[in-house]
XYZ file of C-alpha atoms in Angstrom:
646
model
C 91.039 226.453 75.384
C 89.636 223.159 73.746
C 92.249 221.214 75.692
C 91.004 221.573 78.769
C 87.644 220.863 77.648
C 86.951 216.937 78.427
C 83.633 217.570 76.274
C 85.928 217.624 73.248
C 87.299 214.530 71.291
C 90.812 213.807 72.027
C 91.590 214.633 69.159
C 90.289 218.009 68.921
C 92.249 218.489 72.140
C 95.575 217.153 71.444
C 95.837 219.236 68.210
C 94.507 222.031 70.129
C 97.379 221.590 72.891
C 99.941 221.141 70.511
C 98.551 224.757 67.820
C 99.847 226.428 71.108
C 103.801 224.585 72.151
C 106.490 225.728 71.082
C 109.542 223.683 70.786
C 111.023 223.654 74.122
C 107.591 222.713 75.331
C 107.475 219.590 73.119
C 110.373 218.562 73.644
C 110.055 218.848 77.532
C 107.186 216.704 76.401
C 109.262 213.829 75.434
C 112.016 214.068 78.355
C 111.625 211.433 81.594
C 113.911 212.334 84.133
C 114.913 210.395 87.466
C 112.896 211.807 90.373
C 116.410 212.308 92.257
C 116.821 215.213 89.976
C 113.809 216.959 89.681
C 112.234 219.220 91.860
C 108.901 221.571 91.111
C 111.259 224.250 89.516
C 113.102 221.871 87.235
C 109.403 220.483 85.889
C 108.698 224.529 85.479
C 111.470 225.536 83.377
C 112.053 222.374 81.267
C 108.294 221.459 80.907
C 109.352 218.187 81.716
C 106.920 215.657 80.669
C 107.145 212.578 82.815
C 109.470 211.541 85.893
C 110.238 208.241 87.091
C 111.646 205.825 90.085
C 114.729 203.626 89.337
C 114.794 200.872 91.527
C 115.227 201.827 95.163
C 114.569 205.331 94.151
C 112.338 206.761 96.813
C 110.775 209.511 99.267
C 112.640 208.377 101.874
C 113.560 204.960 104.167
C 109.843 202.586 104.833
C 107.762 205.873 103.203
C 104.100 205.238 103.635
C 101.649 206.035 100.813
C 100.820 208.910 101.986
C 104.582 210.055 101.891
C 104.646 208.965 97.650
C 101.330 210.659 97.231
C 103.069 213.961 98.654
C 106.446 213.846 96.930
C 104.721 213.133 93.391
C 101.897 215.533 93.502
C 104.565 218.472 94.922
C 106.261 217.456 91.534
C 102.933 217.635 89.608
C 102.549 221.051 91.062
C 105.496 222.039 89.265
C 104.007 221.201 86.001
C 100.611 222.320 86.274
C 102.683 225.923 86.761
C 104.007 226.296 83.609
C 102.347 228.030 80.770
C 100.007 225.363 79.297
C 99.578 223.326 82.798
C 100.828 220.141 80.905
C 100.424 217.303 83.546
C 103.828 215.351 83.821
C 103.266 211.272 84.347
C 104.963 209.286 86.588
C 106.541 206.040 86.155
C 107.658 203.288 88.314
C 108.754 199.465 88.165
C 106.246 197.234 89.198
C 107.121 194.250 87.837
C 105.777 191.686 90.755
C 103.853 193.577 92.777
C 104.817 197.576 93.528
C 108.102 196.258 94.247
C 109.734 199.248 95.587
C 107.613 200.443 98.069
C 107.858 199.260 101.572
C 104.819 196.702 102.525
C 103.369 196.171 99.564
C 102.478 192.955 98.077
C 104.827 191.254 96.509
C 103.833 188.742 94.254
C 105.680 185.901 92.490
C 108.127 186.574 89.353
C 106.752 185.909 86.151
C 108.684 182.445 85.746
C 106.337 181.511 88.319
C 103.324 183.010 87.242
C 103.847 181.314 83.788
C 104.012 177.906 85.970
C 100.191 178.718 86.841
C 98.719 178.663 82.943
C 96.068 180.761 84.848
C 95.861 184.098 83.038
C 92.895 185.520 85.073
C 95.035 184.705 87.856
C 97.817 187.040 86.511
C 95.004 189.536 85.158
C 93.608 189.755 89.418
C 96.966 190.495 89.824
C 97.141 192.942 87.375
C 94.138 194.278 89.242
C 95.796 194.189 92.540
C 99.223 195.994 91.451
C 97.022 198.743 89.537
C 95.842 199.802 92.987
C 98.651 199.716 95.165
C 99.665 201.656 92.731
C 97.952 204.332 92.795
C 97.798 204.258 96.019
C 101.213 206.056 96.236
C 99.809 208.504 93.171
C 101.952 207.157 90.657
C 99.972 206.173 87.277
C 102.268 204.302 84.955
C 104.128 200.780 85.531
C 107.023 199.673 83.010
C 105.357 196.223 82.868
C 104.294 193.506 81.853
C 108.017 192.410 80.460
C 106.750 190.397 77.850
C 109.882 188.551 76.742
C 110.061 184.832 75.288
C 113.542 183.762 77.704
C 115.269 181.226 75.052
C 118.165 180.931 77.168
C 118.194 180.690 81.307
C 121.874 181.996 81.636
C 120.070 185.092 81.008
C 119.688 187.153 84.566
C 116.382 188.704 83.564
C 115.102 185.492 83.168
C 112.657 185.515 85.324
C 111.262 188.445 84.341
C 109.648 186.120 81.231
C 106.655 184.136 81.824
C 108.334 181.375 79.486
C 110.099 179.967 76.691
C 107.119 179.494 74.552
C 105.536 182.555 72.615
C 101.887 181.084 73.541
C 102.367 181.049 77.129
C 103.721 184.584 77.142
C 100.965 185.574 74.838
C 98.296 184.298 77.369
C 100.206 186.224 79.895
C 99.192 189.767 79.127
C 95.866 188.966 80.179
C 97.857 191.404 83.181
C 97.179 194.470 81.207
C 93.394 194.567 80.913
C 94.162 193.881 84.792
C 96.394 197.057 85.105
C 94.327 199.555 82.311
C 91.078 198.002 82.317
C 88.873 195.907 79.876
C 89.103 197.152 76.453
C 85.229 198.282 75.116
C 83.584 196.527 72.358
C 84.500 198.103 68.591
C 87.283 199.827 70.598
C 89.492 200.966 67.749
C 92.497 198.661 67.184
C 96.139 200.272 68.462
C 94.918 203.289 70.736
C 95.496 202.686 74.023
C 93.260 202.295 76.999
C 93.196 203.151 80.226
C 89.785 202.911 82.363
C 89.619 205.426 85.126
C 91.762 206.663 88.325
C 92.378 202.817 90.258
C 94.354 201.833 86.656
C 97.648 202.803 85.578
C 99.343 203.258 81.993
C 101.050 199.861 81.220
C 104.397 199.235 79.199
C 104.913 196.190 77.054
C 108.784 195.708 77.410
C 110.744 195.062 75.874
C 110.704 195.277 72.005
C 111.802 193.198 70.987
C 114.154 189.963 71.046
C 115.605 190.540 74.492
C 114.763 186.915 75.515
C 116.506 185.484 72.620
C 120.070 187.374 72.815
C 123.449 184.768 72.119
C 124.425 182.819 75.384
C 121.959 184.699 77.246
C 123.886 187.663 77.664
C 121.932 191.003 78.884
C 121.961 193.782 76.551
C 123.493 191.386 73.531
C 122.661 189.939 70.123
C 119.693 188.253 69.357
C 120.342 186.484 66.418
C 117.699 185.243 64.242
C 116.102 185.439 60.853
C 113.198 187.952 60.532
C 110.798 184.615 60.459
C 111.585 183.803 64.173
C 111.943 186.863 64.933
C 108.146 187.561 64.603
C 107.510 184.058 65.616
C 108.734 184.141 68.769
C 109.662 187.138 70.025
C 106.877 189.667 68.613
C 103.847 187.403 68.901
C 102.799 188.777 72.922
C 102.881 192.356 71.366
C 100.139 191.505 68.970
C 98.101 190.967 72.568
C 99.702 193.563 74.023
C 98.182 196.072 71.403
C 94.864 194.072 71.158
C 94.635 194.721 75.081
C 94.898 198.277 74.623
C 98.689 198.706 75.729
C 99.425 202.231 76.452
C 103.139 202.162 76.097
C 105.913 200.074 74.409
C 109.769 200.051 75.803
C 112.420 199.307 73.423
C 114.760 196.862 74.726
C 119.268 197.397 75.126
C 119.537 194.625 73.197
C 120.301 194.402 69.121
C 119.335 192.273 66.603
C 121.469 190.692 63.885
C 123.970 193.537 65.183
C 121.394 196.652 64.704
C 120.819 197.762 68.208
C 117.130 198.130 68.630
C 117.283 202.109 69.955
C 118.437 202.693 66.389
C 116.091 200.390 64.664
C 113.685 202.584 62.530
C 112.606 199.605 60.461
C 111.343 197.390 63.784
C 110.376 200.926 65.777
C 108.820 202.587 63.444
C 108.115 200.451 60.072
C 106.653 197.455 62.362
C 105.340 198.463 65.579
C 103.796 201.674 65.123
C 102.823 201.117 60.855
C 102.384 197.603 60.209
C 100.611 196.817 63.853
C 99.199 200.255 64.300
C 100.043 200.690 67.623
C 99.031 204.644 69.164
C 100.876 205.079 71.988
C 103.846 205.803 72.878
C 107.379 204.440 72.550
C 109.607 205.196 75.241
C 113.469 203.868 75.692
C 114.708 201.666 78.602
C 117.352 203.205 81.129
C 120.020 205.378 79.196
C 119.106 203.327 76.155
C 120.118 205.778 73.696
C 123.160 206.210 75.357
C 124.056 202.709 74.396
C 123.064 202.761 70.904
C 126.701 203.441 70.649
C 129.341 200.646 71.345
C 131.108 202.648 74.301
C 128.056 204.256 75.855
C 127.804 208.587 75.369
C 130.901 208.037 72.999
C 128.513 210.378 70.622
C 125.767 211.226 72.559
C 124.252 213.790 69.641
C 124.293 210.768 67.075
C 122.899 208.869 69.566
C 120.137 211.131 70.002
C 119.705 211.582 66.246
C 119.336 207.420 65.583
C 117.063 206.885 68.179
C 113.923 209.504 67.883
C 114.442 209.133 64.304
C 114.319 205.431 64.746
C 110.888 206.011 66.546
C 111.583 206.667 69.994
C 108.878 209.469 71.466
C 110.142 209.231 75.251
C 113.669 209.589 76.416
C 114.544 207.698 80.076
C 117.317 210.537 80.428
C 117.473 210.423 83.230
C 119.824 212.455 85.339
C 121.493 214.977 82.412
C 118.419 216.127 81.060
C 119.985 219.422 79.718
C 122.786 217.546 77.743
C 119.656 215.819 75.961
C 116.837 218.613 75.916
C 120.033 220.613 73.920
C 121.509 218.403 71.678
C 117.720 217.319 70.752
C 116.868 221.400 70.455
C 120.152 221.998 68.107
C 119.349 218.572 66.179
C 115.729 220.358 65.430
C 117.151 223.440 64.564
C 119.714 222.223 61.836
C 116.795 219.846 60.237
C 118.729 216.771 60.918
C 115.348 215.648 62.710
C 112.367 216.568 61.340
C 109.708 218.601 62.974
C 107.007 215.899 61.926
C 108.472 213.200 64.111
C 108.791 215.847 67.029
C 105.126 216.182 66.481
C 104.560 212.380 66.033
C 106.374 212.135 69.498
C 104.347 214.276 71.455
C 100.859 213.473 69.757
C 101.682 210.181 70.964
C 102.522 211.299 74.458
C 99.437 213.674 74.802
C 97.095 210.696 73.102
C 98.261 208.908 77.086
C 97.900 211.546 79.487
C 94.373 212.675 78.000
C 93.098 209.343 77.330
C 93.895 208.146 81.187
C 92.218 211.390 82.321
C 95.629 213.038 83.736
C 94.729 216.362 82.738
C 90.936 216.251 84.579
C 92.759 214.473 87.489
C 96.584 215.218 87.183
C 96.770 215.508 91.461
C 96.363 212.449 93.416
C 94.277 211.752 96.697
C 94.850 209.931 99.596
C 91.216 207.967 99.289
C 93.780 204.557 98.460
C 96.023 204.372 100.689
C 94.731 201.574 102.309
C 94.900 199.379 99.009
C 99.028 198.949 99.747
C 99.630 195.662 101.201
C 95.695 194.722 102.032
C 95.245 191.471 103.382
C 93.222 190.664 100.377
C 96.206 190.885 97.662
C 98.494 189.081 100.358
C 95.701 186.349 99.821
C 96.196 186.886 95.968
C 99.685 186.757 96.070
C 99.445 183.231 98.482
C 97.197 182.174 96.243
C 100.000 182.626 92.918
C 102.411 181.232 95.094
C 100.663 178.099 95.486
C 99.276 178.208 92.209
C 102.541 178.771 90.655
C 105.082 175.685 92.680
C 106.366 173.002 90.232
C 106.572 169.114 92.355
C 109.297 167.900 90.164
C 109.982 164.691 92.455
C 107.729 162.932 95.169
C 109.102 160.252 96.425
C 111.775 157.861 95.830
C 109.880 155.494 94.110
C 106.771 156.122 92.554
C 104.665 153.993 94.428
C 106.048 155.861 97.938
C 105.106 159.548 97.242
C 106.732 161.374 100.345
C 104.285 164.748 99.751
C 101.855 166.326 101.419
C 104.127 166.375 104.855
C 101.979 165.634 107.707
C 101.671 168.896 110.284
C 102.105 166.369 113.333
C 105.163 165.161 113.780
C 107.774 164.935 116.981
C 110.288 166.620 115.535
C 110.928 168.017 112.079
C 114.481 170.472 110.642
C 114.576 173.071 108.613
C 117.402 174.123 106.609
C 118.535 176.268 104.053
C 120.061 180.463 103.317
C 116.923 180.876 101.759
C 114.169 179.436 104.538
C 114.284 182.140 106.683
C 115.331 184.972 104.473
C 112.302 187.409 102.796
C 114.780 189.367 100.877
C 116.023 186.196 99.057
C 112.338 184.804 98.473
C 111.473 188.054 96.720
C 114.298 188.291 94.709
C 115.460 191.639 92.415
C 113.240 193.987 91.802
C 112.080 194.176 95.118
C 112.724 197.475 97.485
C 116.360 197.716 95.419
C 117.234 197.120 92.222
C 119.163 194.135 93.065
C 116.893 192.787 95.644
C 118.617 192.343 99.027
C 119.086 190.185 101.736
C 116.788 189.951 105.148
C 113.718 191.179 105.916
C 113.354 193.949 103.705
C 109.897 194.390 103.736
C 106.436 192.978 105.151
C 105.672 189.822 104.705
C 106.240 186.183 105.600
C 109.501 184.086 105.513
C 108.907 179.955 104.581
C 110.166 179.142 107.773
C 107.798 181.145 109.672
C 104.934 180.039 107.084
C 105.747 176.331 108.521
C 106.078 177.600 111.904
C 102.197 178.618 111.924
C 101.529 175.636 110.052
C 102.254 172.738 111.920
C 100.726 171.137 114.829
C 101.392 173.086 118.229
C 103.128 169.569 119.356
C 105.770 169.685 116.168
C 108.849 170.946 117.287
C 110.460 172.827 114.423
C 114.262 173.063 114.775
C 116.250 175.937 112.481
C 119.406 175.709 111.427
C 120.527 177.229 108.042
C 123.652 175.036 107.454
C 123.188 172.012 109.911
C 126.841 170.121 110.294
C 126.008 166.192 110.508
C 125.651 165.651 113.982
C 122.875 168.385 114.916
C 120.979 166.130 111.644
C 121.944 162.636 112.791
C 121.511 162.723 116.804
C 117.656 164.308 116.837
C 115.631 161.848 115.102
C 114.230 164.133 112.945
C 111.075 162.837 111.539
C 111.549 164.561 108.409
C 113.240 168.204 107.030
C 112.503 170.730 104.816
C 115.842 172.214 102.969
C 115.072 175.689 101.046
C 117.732 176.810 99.164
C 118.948 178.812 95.877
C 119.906 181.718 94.032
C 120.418 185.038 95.802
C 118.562 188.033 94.400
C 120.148 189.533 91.417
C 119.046 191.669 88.530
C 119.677 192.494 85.010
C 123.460 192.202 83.684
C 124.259 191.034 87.418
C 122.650 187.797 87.093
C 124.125 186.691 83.510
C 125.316 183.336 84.988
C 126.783 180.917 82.364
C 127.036 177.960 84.608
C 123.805 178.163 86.859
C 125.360 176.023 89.397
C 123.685 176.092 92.994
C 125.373 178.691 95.089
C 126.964 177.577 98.373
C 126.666 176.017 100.888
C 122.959 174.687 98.993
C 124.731 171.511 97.446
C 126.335 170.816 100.886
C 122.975 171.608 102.554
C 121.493 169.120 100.767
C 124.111 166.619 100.754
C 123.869 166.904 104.056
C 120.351 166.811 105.169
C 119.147 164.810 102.615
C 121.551 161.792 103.135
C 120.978 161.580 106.984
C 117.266 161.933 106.543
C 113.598 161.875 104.765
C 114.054 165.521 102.996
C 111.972 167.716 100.581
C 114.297 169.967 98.829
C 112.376 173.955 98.187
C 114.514 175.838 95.007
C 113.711 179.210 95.688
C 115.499 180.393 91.786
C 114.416 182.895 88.989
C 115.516 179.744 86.718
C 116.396 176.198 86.079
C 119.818 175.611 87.987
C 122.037 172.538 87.917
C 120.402 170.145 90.362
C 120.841 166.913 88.589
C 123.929 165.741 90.952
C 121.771 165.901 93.942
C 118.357 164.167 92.974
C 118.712 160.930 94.199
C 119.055 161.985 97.384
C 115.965 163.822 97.674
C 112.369 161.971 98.835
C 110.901 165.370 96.847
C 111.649 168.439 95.130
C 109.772 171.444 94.549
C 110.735 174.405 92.151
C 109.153 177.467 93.893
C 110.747 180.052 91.827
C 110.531 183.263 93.694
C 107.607 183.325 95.454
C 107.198 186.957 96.734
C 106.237 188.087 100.420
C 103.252 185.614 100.984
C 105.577 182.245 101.855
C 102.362 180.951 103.328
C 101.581 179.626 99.563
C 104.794 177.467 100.143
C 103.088 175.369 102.981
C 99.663 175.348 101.844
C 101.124 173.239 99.431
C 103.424 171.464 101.275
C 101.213 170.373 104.078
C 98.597 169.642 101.671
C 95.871 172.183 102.273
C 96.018 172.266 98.702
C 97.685 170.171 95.502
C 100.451 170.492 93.482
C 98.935 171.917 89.820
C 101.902 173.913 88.547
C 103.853 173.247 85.212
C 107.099 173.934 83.907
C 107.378 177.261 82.039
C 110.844 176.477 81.411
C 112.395 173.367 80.516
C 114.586 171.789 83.319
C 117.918 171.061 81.493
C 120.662 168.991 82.709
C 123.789 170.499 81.940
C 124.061 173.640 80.752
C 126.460 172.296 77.922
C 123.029 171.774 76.504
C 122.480 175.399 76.645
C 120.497 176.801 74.655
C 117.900 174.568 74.877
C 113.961 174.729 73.967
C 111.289 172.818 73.603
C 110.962 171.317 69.986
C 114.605 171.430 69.611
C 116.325 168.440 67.606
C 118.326 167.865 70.355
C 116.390 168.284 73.441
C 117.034 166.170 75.893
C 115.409 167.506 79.678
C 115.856 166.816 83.068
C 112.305 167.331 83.255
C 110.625 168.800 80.004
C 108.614 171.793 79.334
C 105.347 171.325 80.930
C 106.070 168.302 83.314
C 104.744 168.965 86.580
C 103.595 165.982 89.550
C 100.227 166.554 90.894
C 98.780 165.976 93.995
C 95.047 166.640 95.907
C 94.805 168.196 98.908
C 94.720 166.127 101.877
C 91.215 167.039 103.054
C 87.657 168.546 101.543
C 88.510 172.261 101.791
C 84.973 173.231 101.080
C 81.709 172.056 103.084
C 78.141 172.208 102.146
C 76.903 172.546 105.578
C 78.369 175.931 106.097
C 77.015 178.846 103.797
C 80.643 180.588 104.006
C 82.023 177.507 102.629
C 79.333 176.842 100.240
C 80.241 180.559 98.943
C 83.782 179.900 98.875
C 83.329 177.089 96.755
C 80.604 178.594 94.005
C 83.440 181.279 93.597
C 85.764 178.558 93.281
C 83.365 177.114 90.610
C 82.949 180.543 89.103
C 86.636 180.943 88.704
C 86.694 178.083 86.776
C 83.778 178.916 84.760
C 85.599 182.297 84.139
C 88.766 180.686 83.249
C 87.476 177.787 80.788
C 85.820 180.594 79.370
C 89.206 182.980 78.732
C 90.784 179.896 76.965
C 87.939 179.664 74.972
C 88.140 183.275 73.593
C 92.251 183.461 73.714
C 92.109 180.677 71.637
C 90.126 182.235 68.980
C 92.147 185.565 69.457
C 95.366 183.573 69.305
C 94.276 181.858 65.614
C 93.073 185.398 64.639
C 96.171 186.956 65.244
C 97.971 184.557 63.595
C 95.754 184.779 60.799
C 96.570 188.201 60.802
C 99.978 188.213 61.166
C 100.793 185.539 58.089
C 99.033 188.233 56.013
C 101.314 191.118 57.588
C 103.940 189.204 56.404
């Protein structure tokens, strides 16, 4: 059997697999069910070809590594039963870190990585999440979510590293970081995935889900075809540069075409005009909502969207209702056996290029990579990276940043000081996100509790009334407040005003004494009406576990270097607003951001651990200057490229 023979070009192998499926097998092939439903039988009898976690899908309550490692391969075993042994692959959200599993690193949202402009930042952490990955045996992320947010009212936001096309395009500089560095002459479109600590990426999602009318989730995006592929499709040019194994189509529609149905986009752009070889897989029930009242027709539904492109199906709980009505479609010729085969040649291209079928059983020689102190020092090190001073000071010759660690007494307010679940936002442990301490890591109010000096006194109190602020002669406060976690169509918000009691908080703290205010948000919100009472103001998006980053800022260990992704609106009557618009008219603008040094030398040259820190420091820097150097000439190519496409 050639296909089991890694001597053989994948080629050779794939059509060598596929000379011996039948039908049921390739369609099992293109079929990813919900883990909740599957079971080592189920993979047997439907040759199902790839399983998944939803958010807060998991083994069981806190489950170690070793716990994912057991559940998946048990699954795996299923598959490697059936007739051919096809290897099924697993996918998960990982969209800040591996965000469902219990202590694992989470790092900052892409809003804030986007505030770094540090792509081999974001390609470390790319690096990171690729491990703690497979460290639970899973190997396939849906991410990077490459989409251009035009509008903030939008609750998946934050999921976009910015407003402007360039930025995002630097940004998947994460997927070399989660499949490895693609080789020299590599051939343009085929994916890449380098060995058994990387993991299948997805570039999500295609395309125009940033740019849908009002920022609704899951709406219109309307546009000419021009800004379409000006704004919205530039990142997957990079994406497919990079190697990107997988693309997911996104809910939303454009010009009223949803895009699960859109064969010219799917098919005519993405996998002809840019060549891309992997494989297309659809979001969450997506062809279920390719009609207006979801499953209204689910066989139509499954006709328009494989024809439209689509190899893999997220089911993912009825998987008969879809493994039938795809069968009977077959049979009757309404879909044609060539894009069955296009499907699953696409599919099989993955799993043998990214070595599943040599290695389709995963080990427990990781398991120490989830959580290790050394991506917590990433992630502190994004978070830092990644704050936005928007204010210091009242007047600009009295900056009121760094704080000083000694002090008599000092208050900190705020819901969101003391509260991990609200610093990590969605996406992290549930789907929504959730309130408390949800998982390991370290709240900002304990980050400024280590912080200080051993004579501060640090006094708590989430929503201080006027006389605990008034009668303890405070020497200054710290107020963190924002958004609660939210994701998806749950945190569409069309007035993106600061949830209570923040404004209060603020009100006051901040009129009683010396304040910095902390927005802990996966977007702009309406802050203009409290400004002026504020000696400083950070945006500090949603920083992940590591709230350390938050005072190493603060205290000035380090500076302020982060820009605005987004810009900082006023109202949101101004809504939608962008940078370059005729009428844009900021709060603070697209790429404002204070600066400040850190308060001390952090390096020496009399010790040779600090002399090492700092020639890796320097190195960085070299390594850095020298990414801008080639994106730059990859970024003129592709639009060289692309004018010609066009």
């Amino acid at each position: 059997m050639k296909y089991k023979d890694p001597k053989q070009s994948i080629n050779v192998r794939i059509k060598d697999l596929m000379d011996r499926m039948t039908l049921a097998e390739k369609i099992g092939q293109m079929t990813q069910i919900e883990r909740k439903v599957a079971s080592a039988q189920v993979m047997k009898d439907y040759f199902i070809g790839s399983l998944l976690s939803g958010g807060g899908s998991v083994p069981g309550p806190q489950a170690s590594a070793s716990d994912w490692v057991k559940m998946v391969n048990e699954l795996q075993k299923g598959s490697l039963s059936t007739r051919l042994g096809i290897p099924m692959i697993y996918g998960i959200d990982a969209v800040h870190g591996h965000n469902n599993v219990y202590k694992a690193t989470i790092f900052p949202h892409n809003i804030g990585l986007g505030a770094t402009r540090d792509p081999v930042l974001v390609k470390r952490i790319g690096e990171a999440t690729a491990l703690e990955v497979r460290a639970t045996g899973i190997p396939y992320v849906f991410a990077p979510c490459i989409a251009v947010c035009r509008d903030p009212r939008w609750g998946r936001c934050y999921e976009s590293y910015s407003e402007d096309h360039n930025i995002v395009q630097e940004m998947t500089e994460i997927i070399p970081g989660l499949q490895g560095d693609v080789p020299a002459n590599y051939r343009k479109g085929v994916p890449y995935i380098s060995g058994k600590v990387k993991v299948a990426a997805c570039a999500k999602h295609f395309v125009g889900d940033g740019g849908t009318h009002n920022g609704i989730n899951e709406n219109n995006t309307i546009v000419n075809r021009d800004g379409l592929l000006s704004i919205h499709m530039p990142a997957y040019y990079n994406s497919i540069m990079k190697g990107v194994a997988t693309v997911m189509v996104s809910y939303s529609s454009w010009n009223g075409v949803k895009m699960h149905a859109n064969h010219d986009l799917v098919t005519g752009y993405l996998k002809n005009t840019l060549d891309f070889r992997g494989f297309v897989i659809s979001d969450w029930q997506g062809i279920d909502r390719i009609t207006s009242s979801p499953g209204a027709n689910y066989t139509y539904s499954v006709q328009a969207g494989i024809n439209a492109g689509i190899d893999m199906v997220m089911v993912p709980y009825d998987y008969s209702e879809y493994i039938n009505a795809l069968t009977s479609l077959v049979n009757k010729h309404v879909i044609p056996m060539s894009r069955i085969d296009d499907a699953v040649r696409r599919i099989l291209r993955v799993k043998f290029i990214m070595g599943l079928f040599e290695n389709p059983l995963a080990d427990l020689s990781l398991v120490d990579q989830l959580g290790k102190k050394e991506h917590r020092e990433l992630a502190r090190e994004a978070v830092r990276k990644s704050l936005v001073l928007l204010k210091n000071g009242k007047s600009t010759n009295n900056s009121f940043l760094p704080l000083p660690k000694k002090a008599a007494k000092i208050l900190v307010a705020g819901s969101h000081a003391d509260n991990l679940g609200y610093q990590c936002g969605g996406w992290t442990i549930e789907w929504q996100g959730a309130s408390g301490n949800i998982t390991v890591g370290t709240t900002i109010l304990g980050a400024i509790k280590t912080t200080v000096d051993r004579s501060t006194e640090v006094v708590y109190s989430e929503n201080p009334d006027e006389k605990i602020v008034k009668d303890n002669g405070f020497s200054y406060a710290i107020v963190v407040v924002g958004e609660p976690p939210y994701t998806e169509t749950a945190g569409d918000n069309l007035n993106l005003t600061l949830p209570d009691p923040g404004p209060s908080t603020i009100q006051t703290v901040c009129g009683a004494i010396k304040c910095v205010v902390v927005i802990i948000s996966g977007r702009p919100v309406v802050i203009e009406p409290y400004v002026h009472l504020m000696d400083a103001l950070v945006a500090a998006w949603l920083p992940g576990s590591e709230g350390q980053g938050v005072t190493d800022v603060l205290f000035g260990d380090y500076g302020f270097t982060g820009k605005l992704s987004r810009t900082w609106f006023k109202s949101v009557d101004q809504l939608p607003m962008n940078v370059g618009d005729m009428h844009y008219d900021p709060l603070f603008p697209f790429g404002f951001g204070l600066t400040t040094g850190p308060t001390t030398a952090r390096f020496s040259s009399s010790s040779p651990a600090s002399a090492a820190a700092a020639a890796a420091a320097a190195a960085a820097d070299v390594r850095k200057e020298a990414y801008w150097v080639v994106s730059l000439f990859l970024s003129l190519s592709v639009a060289w490229v692309s004018t010609y496409l066009l």
